[in-house]
CSV table of N, CA and C in Angstrom, one decimal:
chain,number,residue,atom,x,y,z
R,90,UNK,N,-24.3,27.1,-18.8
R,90,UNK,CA,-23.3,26.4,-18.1
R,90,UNK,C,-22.0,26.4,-18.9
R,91,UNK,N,-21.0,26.3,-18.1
R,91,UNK,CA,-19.6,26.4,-18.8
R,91,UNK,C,-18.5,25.0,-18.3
R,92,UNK,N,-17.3,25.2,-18.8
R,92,UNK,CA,-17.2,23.7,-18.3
R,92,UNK,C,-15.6,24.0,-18.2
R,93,UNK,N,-15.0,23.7,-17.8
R,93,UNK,CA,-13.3,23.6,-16.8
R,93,UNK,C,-12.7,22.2,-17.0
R,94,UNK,N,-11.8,22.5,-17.8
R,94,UNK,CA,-11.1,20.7,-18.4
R,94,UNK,C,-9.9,20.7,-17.4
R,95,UNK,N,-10.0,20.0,-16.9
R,95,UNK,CA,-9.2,19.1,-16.2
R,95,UNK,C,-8.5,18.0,-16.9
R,96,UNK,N,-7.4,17.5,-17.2
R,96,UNK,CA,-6.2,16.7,-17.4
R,96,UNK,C,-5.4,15.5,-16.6
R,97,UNK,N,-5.1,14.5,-16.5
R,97,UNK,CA,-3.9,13.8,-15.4
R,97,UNK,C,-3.1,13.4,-16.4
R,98,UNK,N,-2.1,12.9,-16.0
R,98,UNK,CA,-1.4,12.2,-17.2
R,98,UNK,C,-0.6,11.1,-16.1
R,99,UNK,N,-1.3,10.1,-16.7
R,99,UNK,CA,-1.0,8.8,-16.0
R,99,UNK,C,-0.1,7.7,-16.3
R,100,UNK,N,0.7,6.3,-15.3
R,100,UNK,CA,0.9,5.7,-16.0
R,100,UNK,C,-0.1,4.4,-15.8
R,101,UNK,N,-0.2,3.6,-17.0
R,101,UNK,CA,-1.1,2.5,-16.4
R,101,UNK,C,-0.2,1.1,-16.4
R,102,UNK,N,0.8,1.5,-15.8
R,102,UNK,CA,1.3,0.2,-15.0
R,102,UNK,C,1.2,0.0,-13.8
R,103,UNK,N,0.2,0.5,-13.0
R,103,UNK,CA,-0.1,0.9,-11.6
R,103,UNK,C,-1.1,1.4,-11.0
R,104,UNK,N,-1.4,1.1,-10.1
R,104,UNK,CA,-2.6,2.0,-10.1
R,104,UNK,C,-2.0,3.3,-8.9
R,105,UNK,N,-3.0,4.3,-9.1
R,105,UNK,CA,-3.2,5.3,-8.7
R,105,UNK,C,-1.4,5.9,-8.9
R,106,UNK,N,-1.3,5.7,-10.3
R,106,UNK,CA,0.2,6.4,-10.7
R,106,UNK,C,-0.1,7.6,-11.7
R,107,UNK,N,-1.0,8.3,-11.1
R,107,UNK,CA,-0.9,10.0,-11.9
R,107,UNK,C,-0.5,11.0,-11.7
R,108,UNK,N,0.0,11.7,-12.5
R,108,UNK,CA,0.2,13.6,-11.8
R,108,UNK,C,-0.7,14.4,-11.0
R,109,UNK,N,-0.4,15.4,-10.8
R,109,UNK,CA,-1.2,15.8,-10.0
R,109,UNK,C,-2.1,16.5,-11.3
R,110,UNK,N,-2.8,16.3,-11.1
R,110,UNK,CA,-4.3,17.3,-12.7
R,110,UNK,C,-3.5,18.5,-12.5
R,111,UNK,N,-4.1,18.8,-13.5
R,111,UNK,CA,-4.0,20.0,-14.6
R,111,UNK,C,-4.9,20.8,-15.1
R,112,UNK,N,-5.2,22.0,-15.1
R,112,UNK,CA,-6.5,22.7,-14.8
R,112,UNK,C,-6.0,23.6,-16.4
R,113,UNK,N,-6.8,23.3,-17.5
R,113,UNK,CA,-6.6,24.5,-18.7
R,113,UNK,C,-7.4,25.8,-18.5
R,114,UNK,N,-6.5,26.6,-18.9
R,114,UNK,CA,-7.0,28.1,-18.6
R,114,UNK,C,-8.3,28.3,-19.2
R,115,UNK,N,-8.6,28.2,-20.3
R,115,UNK,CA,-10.0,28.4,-21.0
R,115,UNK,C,-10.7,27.8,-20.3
R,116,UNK,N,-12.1,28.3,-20.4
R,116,UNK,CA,-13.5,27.7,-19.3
R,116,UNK,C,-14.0,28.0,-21.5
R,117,UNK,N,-14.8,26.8,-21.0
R,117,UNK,CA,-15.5,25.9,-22.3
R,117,UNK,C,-17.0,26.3,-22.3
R,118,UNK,N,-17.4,26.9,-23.4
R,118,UNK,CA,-19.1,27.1,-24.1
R,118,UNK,C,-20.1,26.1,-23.8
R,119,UNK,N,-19.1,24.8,-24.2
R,119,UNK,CA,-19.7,23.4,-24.4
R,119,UNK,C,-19.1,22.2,-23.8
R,120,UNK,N,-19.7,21.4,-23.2
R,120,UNK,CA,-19.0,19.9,-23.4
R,120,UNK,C,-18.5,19.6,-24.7
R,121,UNK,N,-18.8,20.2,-26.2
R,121,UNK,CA,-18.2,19.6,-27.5
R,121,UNK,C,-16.5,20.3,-27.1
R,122,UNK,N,-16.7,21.4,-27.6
R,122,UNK,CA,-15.0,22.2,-27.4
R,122,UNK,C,-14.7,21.5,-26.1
R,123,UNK,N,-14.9,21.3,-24.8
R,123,UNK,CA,-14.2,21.0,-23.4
R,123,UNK,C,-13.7,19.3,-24.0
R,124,UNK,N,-14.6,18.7,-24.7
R,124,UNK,CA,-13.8,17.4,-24.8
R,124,UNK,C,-13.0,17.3,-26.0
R,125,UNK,N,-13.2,17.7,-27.2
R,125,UNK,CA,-12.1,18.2,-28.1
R,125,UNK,C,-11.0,18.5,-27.5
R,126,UNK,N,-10.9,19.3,-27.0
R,126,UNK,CA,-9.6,20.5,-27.1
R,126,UNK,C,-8.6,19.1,-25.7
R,127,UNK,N,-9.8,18.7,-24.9
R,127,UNK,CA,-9.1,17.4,-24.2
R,127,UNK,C,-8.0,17.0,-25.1
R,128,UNK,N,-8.5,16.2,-26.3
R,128,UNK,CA,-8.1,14.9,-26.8
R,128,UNK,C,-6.9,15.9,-27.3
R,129,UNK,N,-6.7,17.0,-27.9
R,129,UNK,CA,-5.7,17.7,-28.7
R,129,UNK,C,-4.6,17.6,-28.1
R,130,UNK,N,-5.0,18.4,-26.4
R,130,UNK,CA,-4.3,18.7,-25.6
R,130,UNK,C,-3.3,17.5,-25.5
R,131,UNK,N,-4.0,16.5,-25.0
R,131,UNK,CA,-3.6,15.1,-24.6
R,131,UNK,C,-2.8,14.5,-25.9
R,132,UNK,N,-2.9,14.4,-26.9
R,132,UNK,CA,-2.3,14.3,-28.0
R,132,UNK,C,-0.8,14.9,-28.0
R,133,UNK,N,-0.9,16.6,-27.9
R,133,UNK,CA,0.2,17.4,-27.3
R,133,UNK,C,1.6,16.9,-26.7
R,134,UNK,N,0.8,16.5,-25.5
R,134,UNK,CA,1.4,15.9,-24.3
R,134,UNK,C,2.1,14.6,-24.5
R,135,UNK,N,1.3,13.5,-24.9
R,135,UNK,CA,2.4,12.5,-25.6
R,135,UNK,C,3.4,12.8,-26.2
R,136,UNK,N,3.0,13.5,-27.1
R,136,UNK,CA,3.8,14.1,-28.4
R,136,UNK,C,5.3,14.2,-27.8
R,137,UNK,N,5.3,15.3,-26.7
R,137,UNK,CA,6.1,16.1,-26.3
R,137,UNK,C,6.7,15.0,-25.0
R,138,UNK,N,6.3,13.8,-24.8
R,138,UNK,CA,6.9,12.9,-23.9
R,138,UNK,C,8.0,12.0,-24.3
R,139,UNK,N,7.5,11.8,-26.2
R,139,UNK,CA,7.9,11.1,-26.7
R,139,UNK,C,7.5,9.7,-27.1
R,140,UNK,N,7.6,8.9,-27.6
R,140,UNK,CA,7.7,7.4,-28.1
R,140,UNK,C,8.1,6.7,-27.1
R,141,UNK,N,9.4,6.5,-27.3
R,141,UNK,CA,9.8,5.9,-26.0
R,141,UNK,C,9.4,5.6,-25.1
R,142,UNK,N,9.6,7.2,-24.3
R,142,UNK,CA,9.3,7.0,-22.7
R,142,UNK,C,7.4,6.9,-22.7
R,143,UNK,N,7.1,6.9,-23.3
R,143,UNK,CA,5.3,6.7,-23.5
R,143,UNK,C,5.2,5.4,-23.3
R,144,UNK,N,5.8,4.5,-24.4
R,144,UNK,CA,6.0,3.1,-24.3
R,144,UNK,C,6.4,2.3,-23.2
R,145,UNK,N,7.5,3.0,-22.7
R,145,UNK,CA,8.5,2.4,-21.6
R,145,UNK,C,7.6,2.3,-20.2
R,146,UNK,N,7.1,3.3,-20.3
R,146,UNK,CA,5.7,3.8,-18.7
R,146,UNK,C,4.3,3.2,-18.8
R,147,UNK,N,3.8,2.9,-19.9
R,147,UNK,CA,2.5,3.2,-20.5
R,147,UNK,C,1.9,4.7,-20.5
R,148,UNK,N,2.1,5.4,-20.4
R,148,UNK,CA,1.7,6.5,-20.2
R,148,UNK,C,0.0,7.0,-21.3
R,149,UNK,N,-0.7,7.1,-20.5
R,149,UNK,CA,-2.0,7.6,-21.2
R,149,UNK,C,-2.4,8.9,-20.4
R,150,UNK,N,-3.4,9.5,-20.7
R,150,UNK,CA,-3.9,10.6,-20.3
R,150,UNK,C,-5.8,10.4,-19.9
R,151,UNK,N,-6.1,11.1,-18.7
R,151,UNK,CA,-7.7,11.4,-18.2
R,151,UNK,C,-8.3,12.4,-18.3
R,152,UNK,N,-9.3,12.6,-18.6
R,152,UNK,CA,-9.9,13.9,-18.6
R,152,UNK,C,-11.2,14.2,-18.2
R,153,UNK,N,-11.9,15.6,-17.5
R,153,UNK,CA,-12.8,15.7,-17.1
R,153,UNK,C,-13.0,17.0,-17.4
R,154,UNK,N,-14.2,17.3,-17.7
R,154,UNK,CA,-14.9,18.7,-18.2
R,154,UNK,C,-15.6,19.0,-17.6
R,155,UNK,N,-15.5,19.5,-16.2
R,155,UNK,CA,-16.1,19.7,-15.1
R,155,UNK,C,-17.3,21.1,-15.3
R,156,UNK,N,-18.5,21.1,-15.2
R,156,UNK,CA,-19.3,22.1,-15.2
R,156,UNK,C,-18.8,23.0,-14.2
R,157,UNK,N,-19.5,24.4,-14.5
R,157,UNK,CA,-19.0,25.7,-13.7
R,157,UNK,C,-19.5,26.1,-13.9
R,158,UNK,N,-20.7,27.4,-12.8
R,158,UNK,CA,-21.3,28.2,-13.2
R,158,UNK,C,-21.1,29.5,-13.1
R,159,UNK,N,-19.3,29.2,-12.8
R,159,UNK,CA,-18.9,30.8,-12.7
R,159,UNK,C,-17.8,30.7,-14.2
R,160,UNK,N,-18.3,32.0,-14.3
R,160,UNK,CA,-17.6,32.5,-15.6
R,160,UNK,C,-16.5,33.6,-15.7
């Protein structure tokens, strides 16, 4: 089985206030690498949002490692 990480990047001052997902190109060996490479990614992404506007939104990130049995 392989696995397909999916991403949102949300804010949580609201509900149903997400992007639309985000589909990473690599298809994953494992659920270990598929949720790793999540958290990095997601880490990334703040990074590159900033402080501020992180704070100002709440802005967090979701993720899903969706199984696939196409390779």
């Amino acid at each position: 089985m392989k696995f397909v990480l999916i991403i949102w990047v949300c804010s949580f001052l609201g509900p149903n206030a997400c992007l639309p997902p985000m589909e990473h190109p690599k298809v994953f060996d494992s659920w270990y690498e598929c949720s790793r490479t999540a958290h990095k990614e997601s880490a990334k992404m703040l990074s590159k949002m900033g402080y501020a506007y992180v704070n100002k939104h709440q802005i967090g990130t979701k993720y899903n490692c969706k199984p696939t049995y196409i390779y």
